[in-house]
mmCIF file of C-alpha atoms and ligand atoms in Angstrom:
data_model
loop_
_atom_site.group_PDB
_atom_site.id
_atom_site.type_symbol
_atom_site.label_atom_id
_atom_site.label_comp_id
_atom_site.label_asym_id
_atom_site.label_seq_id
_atom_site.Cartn_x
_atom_site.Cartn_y
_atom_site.Cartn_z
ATOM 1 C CA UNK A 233 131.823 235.098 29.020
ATOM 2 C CA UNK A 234 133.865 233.861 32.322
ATOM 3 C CA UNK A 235 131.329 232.247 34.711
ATOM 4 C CA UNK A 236 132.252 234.828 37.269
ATOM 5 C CA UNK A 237 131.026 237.648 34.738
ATOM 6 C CA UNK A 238 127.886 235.891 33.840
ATOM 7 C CA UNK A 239 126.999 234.852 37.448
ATOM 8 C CA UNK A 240 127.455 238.504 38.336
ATOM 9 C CA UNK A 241 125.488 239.755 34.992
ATOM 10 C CA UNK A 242 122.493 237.533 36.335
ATOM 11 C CA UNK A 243 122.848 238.748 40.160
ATOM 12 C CA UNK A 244 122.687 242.360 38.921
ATOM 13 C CA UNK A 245 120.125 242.391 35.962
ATOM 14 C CA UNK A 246 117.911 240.124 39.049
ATOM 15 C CA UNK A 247 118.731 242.912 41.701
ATOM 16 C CA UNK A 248 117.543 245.442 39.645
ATOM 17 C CA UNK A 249 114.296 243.355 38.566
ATOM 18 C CA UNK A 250 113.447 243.371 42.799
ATOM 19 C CA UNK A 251 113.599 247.096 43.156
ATOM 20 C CA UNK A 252 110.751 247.385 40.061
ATOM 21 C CA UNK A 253 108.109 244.598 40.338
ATOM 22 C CA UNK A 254 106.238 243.328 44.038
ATOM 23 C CA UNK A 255 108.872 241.170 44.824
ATOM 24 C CA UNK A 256 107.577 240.423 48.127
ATOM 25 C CA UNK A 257 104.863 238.117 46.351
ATOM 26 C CA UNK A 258 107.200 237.125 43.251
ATOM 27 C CA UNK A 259 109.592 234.288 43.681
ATOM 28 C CA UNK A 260 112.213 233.831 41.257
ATOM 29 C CA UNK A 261 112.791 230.205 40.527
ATOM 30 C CA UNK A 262 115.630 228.783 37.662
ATOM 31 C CA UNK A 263 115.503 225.697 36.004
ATOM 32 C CA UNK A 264 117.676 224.232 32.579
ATOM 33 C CA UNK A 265 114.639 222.570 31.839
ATOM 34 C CA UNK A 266 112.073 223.865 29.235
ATOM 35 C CA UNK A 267 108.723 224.535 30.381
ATOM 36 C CA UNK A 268 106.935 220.910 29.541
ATOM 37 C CA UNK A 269 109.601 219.041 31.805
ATOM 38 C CA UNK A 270 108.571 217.599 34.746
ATOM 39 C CA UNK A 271 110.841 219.343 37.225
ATOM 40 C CA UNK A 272 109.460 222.924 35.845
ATOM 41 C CA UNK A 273 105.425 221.586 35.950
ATOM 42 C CA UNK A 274 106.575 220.384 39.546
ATOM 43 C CA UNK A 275 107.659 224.297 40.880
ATOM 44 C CA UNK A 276 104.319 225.725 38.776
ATOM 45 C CA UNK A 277 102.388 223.287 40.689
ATOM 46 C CA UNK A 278 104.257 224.504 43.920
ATOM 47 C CA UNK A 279 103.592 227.599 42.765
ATOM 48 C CA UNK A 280 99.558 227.107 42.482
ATOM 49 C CA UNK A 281 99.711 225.798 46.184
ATOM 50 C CA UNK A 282 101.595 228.341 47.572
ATOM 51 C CA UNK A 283 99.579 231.174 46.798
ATOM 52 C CA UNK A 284 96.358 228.862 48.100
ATOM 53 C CA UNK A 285 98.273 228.656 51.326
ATOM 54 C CA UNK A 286 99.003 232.535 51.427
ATOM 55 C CA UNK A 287 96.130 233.772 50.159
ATOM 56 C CA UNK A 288 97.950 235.185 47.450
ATOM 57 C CA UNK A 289 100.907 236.715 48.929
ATOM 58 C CA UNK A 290 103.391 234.485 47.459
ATOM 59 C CA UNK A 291 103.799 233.392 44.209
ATOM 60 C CA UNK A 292 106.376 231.727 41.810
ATOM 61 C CA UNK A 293 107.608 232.537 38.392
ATOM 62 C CA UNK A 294 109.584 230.001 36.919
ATOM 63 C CA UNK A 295 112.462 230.927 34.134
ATOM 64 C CA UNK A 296 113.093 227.324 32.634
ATOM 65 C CA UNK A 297 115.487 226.458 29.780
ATOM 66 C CA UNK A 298 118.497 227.911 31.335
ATOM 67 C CA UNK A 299 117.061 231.385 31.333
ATOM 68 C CA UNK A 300 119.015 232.714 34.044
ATOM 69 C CA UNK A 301 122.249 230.342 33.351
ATOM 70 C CA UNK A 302 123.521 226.528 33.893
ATOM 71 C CA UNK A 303 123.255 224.972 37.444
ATOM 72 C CA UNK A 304 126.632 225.984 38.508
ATOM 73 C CA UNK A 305 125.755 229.664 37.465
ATOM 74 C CA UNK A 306 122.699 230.309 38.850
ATOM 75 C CA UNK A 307 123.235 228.113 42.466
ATOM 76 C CA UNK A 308 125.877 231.093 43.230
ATOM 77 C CA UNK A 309 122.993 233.623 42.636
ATOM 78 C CA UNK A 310 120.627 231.850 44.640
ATOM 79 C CA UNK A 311 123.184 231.893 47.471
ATOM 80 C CA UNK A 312 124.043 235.103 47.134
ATOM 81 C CA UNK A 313 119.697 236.327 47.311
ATOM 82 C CA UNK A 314 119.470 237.479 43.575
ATOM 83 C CA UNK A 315 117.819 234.339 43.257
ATOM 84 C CA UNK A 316 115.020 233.051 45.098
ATOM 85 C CA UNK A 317 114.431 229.419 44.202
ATOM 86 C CA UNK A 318 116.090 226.862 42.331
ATOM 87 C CA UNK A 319 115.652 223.297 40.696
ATOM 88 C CA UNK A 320 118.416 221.591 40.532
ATOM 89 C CA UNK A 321 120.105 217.666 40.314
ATOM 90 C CA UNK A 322 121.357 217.179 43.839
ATOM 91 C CA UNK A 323 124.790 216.653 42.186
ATOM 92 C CA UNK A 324 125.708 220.349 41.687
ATOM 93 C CA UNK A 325 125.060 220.899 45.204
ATOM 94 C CA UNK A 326 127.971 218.164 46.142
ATOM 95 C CA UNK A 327 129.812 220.853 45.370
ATOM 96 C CA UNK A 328 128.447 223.225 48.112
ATOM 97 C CA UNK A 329 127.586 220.809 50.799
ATOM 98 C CA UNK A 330 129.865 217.683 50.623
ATOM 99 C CA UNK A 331 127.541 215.512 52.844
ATOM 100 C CA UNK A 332 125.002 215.352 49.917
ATOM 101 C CA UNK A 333 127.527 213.721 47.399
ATOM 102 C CA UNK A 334 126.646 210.760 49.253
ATOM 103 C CA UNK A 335 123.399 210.554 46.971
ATOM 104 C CA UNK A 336 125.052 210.822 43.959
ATOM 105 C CA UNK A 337 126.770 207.612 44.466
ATOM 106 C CA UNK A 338 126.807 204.567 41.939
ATOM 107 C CA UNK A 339 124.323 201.785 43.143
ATOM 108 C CA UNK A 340 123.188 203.526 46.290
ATOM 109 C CA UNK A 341 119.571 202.694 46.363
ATOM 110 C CA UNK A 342 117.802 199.083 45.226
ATOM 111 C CA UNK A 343 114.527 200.449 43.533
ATOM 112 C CA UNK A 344 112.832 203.611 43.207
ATOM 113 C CA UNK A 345 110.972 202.696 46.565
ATOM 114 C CA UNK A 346 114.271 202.519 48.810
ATOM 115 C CA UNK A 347 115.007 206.081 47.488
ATOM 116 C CA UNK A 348 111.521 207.324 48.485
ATOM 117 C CA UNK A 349 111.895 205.547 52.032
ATOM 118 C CA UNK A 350 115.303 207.709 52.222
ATOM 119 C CA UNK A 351 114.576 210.647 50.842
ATOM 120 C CA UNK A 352 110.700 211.415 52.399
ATOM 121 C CA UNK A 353 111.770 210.310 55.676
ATOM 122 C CA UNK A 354 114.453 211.913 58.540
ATOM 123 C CA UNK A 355 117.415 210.855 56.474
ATOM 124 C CA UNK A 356 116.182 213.025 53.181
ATOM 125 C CA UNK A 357 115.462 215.983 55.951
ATOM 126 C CA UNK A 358 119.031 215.816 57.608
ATOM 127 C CA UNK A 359 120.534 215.672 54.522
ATOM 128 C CA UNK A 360 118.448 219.257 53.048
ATOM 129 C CA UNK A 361 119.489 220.581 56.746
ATOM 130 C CA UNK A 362 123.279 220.148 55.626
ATOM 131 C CA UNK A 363 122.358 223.177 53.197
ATOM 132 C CA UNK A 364 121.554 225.649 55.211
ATOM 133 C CA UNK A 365 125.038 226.713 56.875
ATOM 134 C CA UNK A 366 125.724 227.631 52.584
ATOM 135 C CA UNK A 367 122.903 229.760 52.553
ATOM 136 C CA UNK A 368 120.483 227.467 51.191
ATOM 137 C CA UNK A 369 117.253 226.116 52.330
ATOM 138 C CA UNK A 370 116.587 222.680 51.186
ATOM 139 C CA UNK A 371 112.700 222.315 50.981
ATOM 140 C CA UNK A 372 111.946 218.804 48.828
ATOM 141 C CA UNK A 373 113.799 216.515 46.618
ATOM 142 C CA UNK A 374 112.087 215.047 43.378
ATOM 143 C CA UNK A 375 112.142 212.210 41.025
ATOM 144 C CA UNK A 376 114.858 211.919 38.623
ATOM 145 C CA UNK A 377 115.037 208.221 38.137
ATOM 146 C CA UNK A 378 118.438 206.606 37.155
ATOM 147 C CA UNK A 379 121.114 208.033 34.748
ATOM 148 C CA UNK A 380 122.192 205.547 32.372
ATOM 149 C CA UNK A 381 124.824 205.464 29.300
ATOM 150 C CA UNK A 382 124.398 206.402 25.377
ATOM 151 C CA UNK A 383 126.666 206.693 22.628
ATOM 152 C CA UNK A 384 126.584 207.917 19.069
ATOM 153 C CA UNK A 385 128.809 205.159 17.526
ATOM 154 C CA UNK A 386 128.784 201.909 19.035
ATOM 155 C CA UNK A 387 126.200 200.262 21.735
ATOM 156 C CA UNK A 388 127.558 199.541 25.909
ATOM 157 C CA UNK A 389 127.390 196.515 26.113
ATOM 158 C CA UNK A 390 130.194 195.467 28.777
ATOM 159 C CA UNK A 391 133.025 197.562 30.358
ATOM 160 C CA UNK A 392 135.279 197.012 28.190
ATOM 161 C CA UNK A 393 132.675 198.597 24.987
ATOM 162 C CA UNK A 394 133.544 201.699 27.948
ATOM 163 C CA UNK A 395 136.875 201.317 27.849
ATOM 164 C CA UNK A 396 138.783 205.040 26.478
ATOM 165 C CA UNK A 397 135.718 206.947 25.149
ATOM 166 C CA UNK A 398 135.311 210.202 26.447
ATOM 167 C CA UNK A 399 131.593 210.993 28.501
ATOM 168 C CA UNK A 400 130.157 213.793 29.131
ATOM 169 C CA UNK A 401 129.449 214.322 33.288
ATOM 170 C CA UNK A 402 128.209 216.374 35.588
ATOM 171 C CA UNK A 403 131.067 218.486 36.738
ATOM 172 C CA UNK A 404 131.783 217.206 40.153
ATOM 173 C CA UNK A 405 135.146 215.107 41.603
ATOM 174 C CA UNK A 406 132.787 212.467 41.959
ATOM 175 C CA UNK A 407 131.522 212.072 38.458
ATOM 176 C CA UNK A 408 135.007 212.105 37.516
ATOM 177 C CA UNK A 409 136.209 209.639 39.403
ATOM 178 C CA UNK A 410 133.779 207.242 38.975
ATOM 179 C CA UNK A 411 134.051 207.202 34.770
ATOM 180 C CA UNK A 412 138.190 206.527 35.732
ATOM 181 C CA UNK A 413 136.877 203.917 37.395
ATOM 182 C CA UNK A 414 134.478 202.300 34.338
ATOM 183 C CA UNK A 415 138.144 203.307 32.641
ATOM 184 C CA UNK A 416 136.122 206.084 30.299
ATOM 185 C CA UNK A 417 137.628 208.877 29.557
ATOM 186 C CA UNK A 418 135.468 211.273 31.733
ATOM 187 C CA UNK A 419 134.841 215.029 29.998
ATOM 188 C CA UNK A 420 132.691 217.412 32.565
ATOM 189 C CA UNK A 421 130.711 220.376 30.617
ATOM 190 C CA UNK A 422 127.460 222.346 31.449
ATOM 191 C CA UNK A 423 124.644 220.331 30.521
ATOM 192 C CA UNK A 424 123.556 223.196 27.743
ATOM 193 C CA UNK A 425 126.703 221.938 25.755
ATOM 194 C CA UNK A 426 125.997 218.495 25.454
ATOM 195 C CA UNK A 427 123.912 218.776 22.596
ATOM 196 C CA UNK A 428 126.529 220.360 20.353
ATOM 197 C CA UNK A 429 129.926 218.233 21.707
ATOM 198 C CA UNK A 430 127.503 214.926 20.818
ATOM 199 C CA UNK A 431 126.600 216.175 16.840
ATOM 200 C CA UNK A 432 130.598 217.455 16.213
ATOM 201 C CA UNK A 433 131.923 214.584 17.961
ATOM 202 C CA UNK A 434 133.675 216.191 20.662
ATOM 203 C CA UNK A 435 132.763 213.500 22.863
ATOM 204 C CA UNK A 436 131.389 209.974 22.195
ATOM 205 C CA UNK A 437 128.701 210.177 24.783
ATOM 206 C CA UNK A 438 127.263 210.901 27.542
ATOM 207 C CA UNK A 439 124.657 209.446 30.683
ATOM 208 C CA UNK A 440 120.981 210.497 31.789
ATOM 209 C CA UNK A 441 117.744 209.550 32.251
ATOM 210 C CA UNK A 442 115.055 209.030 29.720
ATOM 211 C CA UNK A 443 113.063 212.475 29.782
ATOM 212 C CA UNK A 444 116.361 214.574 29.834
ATOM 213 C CA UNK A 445 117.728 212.304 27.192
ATOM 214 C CA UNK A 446 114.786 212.766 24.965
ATOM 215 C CA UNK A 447 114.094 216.568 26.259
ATOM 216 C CA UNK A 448 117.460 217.750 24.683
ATOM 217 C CA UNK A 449 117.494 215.865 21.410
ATOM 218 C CA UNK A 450 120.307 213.848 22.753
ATOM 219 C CA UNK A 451 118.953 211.001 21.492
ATOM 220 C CA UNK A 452 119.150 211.863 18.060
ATOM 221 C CA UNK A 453 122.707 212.660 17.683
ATOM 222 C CA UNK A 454 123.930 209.214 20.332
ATOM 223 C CA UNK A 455 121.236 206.350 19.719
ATOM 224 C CA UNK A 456 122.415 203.498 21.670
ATOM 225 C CA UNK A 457 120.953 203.650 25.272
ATOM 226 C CA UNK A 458 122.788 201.202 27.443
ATOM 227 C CA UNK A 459 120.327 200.992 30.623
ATOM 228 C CA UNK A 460 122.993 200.053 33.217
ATOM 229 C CA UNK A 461 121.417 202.442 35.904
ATOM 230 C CA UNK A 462 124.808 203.646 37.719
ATOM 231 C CA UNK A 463 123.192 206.420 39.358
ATOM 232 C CA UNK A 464 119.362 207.357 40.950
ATOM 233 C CA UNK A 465 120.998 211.122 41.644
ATOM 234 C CA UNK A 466 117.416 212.819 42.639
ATOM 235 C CA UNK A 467 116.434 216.719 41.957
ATOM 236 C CA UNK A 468 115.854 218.952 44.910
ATOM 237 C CA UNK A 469 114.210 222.628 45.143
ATOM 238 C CA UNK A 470 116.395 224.905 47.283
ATOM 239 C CA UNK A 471 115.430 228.462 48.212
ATOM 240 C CA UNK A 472 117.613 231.273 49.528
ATOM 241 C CA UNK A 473 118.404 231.534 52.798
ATOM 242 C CA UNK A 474 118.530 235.254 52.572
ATOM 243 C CA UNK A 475 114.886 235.612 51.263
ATOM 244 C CA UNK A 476 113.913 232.620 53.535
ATOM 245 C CA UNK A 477 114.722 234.955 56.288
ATOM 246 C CA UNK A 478 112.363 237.771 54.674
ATOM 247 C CA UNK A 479 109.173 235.104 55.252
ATOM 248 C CA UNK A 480 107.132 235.508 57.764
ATOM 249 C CA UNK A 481 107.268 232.296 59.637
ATOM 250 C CA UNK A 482 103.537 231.028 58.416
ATOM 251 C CA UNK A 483 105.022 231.889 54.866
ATOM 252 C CA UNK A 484 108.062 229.589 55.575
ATOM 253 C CA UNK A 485 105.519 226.834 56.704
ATOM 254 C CA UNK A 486 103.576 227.281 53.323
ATOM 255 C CA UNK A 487 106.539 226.870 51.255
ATOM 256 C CA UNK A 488 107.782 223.881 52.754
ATOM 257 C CA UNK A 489 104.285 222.357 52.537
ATOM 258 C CA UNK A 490 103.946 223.404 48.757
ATOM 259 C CA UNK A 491 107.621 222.164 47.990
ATOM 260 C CA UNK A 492 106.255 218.699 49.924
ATOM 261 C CA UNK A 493 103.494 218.502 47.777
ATOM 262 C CA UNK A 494 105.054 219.123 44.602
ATOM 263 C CA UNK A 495 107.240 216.773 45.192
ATOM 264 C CA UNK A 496 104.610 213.888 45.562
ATOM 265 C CA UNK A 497 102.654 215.453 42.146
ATOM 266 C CA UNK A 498 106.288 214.877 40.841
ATOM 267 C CA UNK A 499 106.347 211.533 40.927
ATOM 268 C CA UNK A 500 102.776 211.232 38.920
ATOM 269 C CA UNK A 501 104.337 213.585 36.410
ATOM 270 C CA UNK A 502 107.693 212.334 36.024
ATOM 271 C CA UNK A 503 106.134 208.086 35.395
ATOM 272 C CA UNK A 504 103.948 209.673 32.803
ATOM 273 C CA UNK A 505 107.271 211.219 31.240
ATOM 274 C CA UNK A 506 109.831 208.332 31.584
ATOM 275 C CA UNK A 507 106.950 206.463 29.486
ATOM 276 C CA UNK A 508 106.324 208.678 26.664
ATOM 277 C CA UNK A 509 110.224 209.472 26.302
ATOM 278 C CA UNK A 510 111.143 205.911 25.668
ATOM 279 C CA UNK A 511 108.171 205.546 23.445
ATOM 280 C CA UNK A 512 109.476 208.362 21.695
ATOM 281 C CA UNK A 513 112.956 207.409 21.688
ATOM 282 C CA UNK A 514 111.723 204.107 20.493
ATOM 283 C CA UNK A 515 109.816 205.212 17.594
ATOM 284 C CA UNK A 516 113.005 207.347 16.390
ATOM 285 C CA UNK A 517 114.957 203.701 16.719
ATOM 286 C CA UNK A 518 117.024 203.907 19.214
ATOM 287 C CA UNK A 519 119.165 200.649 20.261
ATOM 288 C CA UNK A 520 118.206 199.700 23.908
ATOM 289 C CA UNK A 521 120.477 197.904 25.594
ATOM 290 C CA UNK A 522 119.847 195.539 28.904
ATOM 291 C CA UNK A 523 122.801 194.565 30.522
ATOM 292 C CA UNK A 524 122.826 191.389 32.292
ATOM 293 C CA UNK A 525 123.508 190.329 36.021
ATOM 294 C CA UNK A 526 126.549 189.335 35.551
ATOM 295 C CA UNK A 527 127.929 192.888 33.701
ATOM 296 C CA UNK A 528 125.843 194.949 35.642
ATOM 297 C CA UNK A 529 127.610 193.265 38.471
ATOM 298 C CA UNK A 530 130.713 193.822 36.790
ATOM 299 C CA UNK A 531 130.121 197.902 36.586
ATOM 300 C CA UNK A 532 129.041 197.789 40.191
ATOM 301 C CA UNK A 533 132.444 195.850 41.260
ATOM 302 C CA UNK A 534 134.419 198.601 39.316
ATOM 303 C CA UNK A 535 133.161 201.497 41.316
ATOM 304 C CA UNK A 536 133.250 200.318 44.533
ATOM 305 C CA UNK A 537 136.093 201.526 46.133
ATOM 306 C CA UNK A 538 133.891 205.118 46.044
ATOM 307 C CA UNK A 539 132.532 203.381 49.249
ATOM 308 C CA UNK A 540 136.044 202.707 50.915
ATOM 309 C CA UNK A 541 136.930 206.308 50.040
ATOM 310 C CA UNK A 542 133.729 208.342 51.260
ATOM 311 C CA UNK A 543 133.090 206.274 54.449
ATOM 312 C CA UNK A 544 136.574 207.663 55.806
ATOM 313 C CA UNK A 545 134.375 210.661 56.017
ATOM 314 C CA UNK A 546 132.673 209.917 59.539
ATOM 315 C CA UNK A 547 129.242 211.921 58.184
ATOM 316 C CA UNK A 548 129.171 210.490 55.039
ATOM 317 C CA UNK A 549 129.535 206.934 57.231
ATOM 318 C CA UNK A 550 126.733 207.298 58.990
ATOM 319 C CA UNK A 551 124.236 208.235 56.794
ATOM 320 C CA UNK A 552 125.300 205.519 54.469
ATOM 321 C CA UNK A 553 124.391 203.116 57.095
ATOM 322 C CA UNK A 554 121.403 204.517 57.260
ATOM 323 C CA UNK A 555 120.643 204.785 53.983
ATOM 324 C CA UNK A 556 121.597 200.936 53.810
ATOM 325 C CA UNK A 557 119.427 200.022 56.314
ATOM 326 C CA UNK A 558 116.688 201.041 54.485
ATOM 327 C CA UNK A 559 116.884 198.663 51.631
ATOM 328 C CA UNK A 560 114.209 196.209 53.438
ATOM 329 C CA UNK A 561 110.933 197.900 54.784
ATOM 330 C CA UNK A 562 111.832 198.582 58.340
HETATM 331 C C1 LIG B 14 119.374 216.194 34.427
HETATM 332 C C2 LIG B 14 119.021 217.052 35.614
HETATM 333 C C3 LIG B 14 119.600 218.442 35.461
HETATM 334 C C4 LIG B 14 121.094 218.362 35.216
HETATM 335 C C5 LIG B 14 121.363 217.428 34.043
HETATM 336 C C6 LIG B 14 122.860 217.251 33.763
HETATM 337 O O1 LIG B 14 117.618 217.171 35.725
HETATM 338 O O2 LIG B 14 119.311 219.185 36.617
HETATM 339 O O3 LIG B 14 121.572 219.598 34.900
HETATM 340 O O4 LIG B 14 120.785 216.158 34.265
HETATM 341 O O5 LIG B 14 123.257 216.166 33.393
HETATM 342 O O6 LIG B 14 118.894 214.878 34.626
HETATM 343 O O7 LIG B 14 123.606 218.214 33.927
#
């Protein structure tokens, strides 16, 4: 099925769901995840707030393991209304809003507690408030740690181990370019494929973090984990403008609220899960590989004309700068 056929097969069979069930109290939320993932436990706990906060007007049901489609898919039908809410890596929505590519760049952010001081302070809000002119609302962003290299044949251990083999990305422009750029051979495809292209061999690897790597079996069919940490790319919830705009506006407050607090439960959730997936993908023996300053500094040299190219973008500019200036505590 073409994309445009299946994004239009969800919007209807959703359309029709809202004429026969309470809508009004029933948010719709997507997610490729299965249920025991982080992001997914993140919207149910949302969810448990949010009808505190209401009193039980509003609720959220979340469909996880690509229920209602891949990102790509169901992002249209959330713009479109047919659905409400949406988890989803802040990469597919570089396609949508180009201002939040920014945060998918290679070595943006020192630790996980520059991100935090980005992304829970006025930066992270301007950059949710580029969403809205798409017909998004951007209410929180959440923990998705740093994307990292494996491979089913031979271990990463330097860019030249990179050099030719063909990666599975995200499908965005900037994905792309960067593998050109670490001179792999860069092969975008829905994330619900990956499984399958790594057991026939259509491509030699691909890049996440530890609980998606583990979540999705990945790690069986490509066992060498090269930890090279090119990207901290976090998750956001969006919602629909168009049912935003159905809220009353002390229902709008309680949604942002619960989508703030899930997104602090997140990070208690998502620790606990980085842990037990390595442990896991230790105990199945999987190769880790460290890569030293000097290679690490190597990867980071390779990419960085990204920077010259995006900060001709005046927008982009700025909020880098802001986003640098974060990297000591203010
Ligand atoms: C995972 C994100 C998920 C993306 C996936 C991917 O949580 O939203 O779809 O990566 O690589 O880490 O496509």
């Amino acid at each position: 099925m073409s994309r445009i056929v299946r994004t239009l097969f969800i919007i209807a069979t959703l359309l029709l769901c809202v004429q026969s069930t309470h809508a009004e109290t029933l948010l719709r939320s997507a997610d490729v995840h299965p249920r025991d993932y982080p992001t997914v436990q993140s919207v149910m706990f949302m969810s448990e707030r949010l009808q505190i906060y209401t009193n039980g007007e509003l609720a959220i049901k979340v469909y996880p393991s690509r229920q209602l489609g891949e990102e790509q898919d169901t992002l249209l039908a959330t713009m479109f209304g047919a659905i409400d809410i949406n988890r989803v890596s802040v990469a597919a929505l570089g396609n949508i809003a180009q201002e939040l590519r920014v945060l998918a760049l290679p070595y943006l952010f020192t630790d996980v507690e520059h991100q935090y001081r980005v992304l829970r302070g006025p930066i992270g809000d301007d950059i949710l408030a580029f969403l809205e002119p798409h017909g998004l609302i951007g209410l929180a962003f959440l923990d998705s740690g740093a994307r990292s290299f494996y491979t089913r044949e031979k271990p990463i251990r330097s860019l030249a181990d990179l050099q030719g083999l063909k990666i599975r990305v995200q499908n965005t422009d900037l994905s792309i370019q960067m593998m050109d750029m670490l001179g792999a051979n860069a092969t975008p495809m829905s994330f619900g494929q990956v499984y399958e292209s790594l057991i026939t061999g259509v491509i030699d690897g691909a890049e996440n973090n530890w609980p998606s790597y583990v979540s999705t079996r990945h790690f069986e069919a490509a066992p060498y984990y090269t930890l090279d940490r090119h990207t901290m790319i976090p998750e956001i919830i969006v919602m629909s403008k168009r049912r935003w705009l159905q809220l009353t506006p002390e229902q709008q407050v309680a949604v942002k609220q619960a989508a703030r607090e899930a997104s602090l439960h997140m990070e208690t959730l998502w620790n606990a899960r980085v842990s037990s997936a390595r442990e896991k993908a230790l105990a199945a023996g999987v190769t880790v590989i460290e890569l030293d300053n000097k290679t690490n500094g190597a990867f980071a040299a390779a990419v960085s004309p990204l920077y010259r190219e995006y900060k001709e973008d005046p927008v982009i500019a700025n909020i880098l700068q802001r986003i640098h200036a974060q990297r000591q505590i203010p």
